[in-house]
PDB file of C-alpha atoms in Angstrom:
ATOM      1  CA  UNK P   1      46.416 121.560 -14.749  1.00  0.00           C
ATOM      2  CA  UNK P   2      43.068 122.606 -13.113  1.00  0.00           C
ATOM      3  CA  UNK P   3      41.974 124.656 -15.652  1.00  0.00           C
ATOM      4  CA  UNK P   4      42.232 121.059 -18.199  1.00  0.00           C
ATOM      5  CA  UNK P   5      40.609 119.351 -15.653  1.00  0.00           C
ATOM      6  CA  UNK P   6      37.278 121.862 -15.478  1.00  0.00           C
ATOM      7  CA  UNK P   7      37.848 122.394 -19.651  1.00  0.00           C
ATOM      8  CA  UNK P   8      37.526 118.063 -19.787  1.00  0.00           C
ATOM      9  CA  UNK P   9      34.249 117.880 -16.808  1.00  0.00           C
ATOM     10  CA  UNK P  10      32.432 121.298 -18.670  1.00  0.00           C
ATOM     11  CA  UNK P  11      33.255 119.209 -22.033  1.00  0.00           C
ATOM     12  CA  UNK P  12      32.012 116.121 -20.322  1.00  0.00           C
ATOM     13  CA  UNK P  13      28.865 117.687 -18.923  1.00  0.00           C
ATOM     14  CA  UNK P  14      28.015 119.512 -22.349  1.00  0.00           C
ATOM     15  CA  UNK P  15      28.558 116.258 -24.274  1.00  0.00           C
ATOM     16  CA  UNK P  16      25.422 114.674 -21.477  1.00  0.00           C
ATOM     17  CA  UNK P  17      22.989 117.669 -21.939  1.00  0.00           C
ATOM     18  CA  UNK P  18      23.955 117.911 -25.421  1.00  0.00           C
ATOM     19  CA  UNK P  19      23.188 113.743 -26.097  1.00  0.00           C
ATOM     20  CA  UNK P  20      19.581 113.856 -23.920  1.00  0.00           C
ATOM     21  CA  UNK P  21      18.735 116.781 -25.909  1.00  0.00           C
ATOM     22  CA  UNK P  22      19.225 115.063 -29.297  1.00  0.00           C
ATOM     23  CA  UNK P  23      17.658 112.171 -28.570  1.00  0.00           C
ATOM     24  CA  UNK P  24      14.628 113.856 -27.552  1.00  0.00           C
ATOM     25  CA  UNK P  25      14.281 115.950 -30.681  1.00  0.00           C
ATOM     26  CA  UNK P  26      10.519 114.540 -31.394  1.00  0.00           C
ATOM     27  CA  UNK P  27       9.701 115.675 -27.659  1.00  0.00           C
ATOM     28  CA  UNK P  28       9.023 113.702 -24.760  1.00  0.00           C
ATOM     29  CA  UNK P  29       7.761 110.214 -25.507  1.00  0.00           C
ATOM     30  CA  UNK P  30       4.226 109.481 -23.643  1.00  0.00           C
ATOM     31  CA  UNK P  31       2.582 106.507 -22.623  1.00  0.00           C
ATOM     32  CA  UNK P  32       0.337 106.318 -25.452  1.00  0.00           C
ATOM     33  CA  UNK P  33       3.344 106.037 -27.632  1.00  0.00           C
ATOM     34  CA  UNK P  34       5.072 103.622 -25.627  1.00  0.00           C
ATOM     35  CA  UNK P  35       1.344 101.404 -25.175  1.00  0.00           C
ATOM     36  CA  UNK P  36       1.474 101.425 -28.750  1.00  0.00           C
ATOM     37  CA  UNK P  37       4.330  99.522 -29.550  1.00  0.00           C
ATOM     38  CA  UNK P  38       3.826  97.288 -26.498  1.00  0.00           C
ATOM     39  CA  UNK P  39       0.236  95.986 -27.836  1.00  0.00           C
ATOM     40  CA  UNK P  40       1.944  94.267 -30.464  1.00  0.00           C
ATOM     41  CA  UNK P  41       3.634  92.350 -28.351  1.00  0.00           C
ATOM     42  CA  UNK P  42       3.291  90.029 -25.691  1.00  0.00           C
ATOM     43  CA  UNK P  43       4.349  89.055 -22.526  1.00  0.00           C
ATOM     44  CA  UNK P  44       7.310  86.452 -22.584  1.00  0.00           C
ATOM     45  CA  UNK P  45       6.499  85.815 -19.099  1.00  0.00           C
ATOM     46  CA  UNK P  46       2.831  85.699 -18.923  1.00  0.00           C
ATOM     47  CA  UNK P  47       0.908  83.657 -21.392  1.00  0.00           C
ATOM     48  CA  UNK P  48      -1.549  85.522 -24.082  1.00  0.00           C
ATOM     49  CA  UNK P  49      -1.582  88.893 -21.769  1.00  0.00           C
ATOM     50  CA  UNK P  50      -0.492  91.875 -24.356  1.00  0.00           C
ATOM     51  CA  UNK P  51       2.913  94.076 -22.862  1.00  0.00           C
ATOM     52  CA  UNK P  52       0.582  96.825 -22.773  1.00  0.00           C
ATOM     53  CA  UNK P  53      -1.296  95.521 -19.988  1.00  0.00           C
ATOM     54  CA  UNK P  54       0.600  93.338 -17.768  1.00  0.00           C
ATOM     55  CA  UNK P  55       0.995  93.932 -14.267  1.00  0.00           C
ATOM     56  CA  UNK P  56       4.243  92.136 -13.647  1.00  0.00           C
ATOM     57  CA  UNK P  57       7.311  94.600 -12.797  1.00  0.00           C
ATOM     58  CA  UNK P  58       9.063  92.336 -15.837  1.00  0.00           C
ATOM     59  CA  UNK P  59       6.672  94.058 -17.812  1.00  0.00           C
ATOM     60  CA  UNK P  60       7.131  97.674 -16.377  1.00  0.00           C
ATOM     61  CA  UNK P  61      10.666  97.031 -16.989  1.00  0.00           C
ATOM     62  CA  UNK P  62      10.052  96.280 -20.654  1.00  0.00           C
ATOM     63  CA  UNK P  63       7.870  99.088 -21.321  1.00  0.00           C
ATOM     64  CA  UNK P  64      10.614 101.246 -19.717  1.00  0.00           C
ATOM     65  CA  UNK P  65      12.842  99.171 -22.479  1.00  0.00           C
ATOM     66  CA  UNK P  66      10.422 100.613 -25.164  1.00  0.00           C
ATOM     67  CA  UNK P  67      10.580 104.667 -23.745  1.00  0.00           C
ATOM     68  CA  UNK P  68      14.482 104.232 -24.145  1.00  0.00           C
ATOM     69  CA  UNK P  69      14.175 102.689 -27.073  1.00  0.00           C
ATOM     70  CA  UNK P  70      11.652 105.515 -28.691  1.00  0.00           C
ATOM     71  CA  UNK P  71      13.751 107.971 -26.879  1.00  0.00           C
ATOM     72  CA  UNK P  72      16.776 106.787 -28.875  1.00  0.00           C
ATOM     73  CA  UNK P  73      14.741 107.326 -32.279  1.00  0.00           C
ATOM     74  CA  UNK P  74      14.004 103.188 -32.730  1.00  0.00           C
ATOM     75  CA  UNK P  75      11.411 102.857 -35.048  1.00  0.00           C
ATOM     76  CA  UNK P  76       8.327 100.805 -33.973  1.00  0.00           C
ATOM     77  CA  UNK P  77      10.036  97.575 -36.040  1.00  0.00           C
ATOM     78  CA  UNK P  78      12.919  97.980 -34.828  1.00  0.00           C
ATOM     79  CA  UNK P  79      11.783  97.638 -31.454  1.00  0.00           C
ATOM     80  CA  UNK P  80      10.010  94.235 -32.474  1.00  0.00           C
ATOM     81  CA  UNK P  81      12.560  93.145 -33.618  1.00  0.00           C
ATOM     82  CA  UNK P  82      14.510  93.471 -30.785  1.00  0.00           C
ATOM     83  CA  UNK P  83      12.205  91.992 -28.304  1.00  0.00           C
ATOM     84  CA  UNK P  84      11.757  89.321 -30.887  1.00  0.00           C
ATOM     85  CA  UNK P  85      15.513  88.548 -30.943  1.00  0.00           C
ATOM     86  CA  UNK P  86      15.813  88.862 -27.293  1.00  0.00           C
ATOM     87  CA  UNK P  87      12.307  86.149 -26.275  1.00  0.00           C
ATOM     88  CA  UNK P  88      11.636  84.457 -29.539  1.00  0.00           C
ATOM     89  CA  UNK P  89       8.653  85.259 -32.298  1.00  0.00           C
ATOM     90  CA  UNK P  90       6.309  84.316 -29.569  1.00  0.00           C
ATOM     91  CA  UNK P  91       6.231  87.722 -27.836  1.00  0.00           C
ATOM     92  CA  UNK P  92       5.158  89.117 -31.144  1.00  0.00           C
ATOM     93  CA  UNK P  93       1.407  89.848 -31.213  1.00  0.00           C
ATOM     94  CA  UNK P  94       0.966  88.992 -34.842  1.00  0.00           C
ATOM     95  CA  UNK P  95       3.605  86.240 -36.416  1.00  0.00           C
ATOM     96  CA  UNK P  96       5.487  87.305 -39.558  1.00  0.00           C
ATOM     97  CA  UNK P  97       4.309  86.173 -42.770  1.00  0.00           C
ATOM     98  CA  UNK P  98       7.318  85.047 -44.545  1.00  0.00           C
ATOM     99  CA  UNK P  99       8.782  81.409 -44.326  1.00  0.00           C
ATOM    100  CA  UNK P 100       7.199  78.535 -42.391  1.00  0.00           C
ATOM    101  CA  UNK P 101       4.655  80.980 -40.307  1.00  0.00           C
ATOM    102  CA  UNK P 102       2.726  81.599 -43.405  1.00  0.00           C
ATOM    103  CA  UNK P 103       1.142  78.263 -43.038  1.00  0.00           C
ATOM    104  CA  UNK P 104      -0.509  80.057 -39.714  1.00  0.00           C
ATOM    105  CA  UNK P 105      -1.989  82.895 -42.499  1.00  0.00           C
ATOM    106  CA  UNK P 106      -3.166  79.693 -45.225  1.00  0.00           C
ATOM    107  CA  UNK P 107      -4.462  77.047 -43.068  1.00  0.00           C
ATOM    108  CA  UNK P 108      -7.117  78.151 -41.547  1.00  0.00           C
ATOM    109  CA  UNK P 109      -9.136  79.645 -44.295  1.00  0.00           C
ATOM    110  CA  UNK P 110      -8.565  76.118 -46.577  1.00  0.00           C
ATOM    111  CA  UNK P 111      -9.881  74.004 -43.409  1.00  0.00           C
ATOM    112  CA  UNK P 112     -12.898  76.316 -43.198  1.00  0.00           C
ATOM    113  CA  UNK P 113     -13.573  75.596 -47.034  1.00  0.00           C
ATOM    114  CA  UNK P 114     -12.431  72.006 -47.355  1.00  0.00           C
ATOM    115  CA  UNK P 115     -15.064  71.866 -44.036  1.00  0.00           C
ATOM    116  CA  UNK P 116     -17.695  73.864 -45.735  1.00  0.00           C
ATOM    117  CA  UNK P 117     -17.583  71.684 -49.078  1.00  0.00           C
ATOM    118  CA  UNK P 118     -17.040  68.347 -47.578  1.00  0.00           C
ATOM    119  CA  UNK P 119     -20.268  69.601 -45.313  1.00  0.00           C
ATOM    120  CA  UNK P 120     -22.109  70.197 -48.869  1.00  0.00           C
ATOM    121  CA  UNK P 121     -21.265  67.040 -50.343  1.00  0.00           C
ATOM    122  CA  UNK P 122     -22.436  65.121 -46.899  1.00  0.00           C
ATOM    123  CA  UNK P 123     -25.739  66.773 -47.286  1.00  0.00           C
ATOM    124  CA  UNK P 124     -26.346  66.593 -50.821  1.00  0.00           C
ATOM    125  CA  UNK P 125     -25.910  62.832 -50.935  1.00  0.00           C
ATOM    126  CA  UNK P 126     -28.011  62.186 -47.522  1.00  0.00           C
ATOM    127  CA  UNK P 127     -30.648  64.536 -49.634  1.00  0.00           C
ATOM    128  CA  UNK P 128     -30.522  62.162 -53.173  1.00  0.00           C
ATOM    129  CA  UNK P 129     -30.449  58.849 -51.303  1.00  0.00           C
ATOM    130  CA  UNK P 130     -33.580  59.540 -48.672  1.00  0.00           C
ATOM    131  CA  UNK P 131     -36.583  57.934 -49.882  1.00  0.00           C
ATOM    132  CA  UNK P 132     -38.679  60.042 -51.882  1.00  0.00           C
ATOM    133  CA  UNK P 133     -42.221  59.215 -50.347  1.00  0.00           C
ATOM    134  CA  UNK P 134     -43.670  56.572 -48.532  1.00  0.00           C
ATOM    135  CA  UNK P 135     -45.737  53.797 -50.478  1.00  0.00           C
ATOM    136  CA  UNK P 136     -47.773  51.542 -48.832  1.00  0.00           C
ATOM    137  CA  UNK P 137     -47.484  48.053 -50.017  1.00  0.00           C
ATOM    138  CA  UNK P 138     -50.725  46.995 -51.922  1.00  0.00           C
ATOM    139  CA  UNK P 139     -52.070  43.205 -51.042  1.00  0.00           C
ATOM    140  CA  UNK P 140     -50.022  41.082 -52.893  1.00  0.00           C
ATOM    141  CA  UNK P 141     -47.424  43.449 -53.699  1.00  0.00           C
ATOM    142  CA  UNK P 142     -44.865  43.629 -51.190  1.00  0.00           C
ATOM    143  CA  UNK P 143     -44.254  41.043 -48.392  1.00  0.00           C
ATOM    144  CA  UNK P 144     -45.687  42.829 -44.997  1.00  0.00           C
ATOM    145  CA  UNK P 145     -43.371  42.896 -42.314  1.00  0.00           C
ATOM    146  CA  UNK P 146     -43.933  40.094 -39.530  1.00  0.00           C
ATOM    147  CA  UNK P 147     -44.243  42.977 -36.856  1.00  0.00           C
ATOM    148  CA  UNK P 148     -47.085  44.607 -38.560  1.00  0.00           C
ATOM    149  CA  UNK P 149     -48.649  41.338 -39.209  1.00  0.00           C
ATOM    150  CA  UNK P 150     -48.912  40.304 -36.046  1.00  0.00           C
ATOM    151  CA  UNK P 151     -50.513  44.018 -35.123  1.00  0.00           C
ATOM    152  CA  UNK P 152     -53.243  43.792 -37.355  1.00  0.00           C
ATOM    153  CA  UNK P 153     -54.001  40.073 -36.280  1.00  0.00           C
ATOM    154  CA  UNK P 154     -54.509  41.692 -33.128  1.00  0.00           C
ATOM    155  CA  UNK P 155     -56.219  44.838 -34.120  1.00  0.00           C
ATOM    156  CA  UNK P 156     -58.910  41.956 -36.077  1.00  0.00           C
ATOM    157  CA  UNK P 157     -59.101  40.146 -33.046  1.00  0.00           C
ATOM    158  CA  UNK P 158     -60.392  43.001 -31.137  1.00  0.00           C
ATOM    159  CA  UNK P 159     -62.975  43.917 -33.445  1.00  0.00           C
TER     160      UNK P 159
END
């Protein structure tokens, strides 16, 4: 009976060493690896401050998520994903552009143009309907307007 028990705890600890050292096949993950993946996303906790470099200990706890996550071979999408399922698209650092969120892609571009046009046609019509020079109303030819009559009574006056 002892001799099962050590067979089942050397099995045991083999099985440990053996599942550490296959999920590490690509090495060690680094912090460069893990910063990587946690600049595309954001802090569910802290508004517009990237994963990568917030100091909250919610944050050091999701960049340890990340390391175990690498460490377990997730690909850098998956990982998204997962925080994305976990906090909603808003920790994502760029939205996806598929569905309803591509209107975050189109709109902006179309307001600049619709802006820059309506901008042109402002300015083109305040260009065609601005006098083109200044005439001076001949005697006779034009009625002269009561405030300039009055200053050239008193400009004669002074003569």
């Amino acid at each position: 009976m002892r001799r099962v028990l050590i067979g089942l705890f050397a099995l045991a600890a083999f099985l440990v060493v053996a599942r550490v050292t296959w999920a590490q096949d690509g090495g060690p993950v680094t912090d460069d690896e893990v910063n990587r993946v946690a600049k595309q996303l954001y802090c569910p906790v802290c508004e517009n401050i990237p994963l990568d470099v917030c100091p909250t200990q919610a944050c050091t706890q999701w960049r340890a998520t990340i390391r175990e996550k690498l460490v377990a071979g997730w690909s850098e999408q998956q990982i998204k994903d997962y925080f994305a399922a976990q906090y909603g698209e808003r920790v994502l650092a760029a939205p996806t552009s598929d569905g309803f969120t591509v209107l975050v892609w189109i709109i902006p571009p179309i307001a600049v143009i619709a802006g820059a046009v309506g901008l042109w046609a402002f300015m083109r019509r305040a260009v065609q309907s601005a006098p083109t020079a200044a005439s001076t109303p001949s005697d006779g030819e034009a009625e002269i307007d009561p405030y300039l009559a009055r200053l050239e009574q008193e400009l004669e006056r002074r003569r």
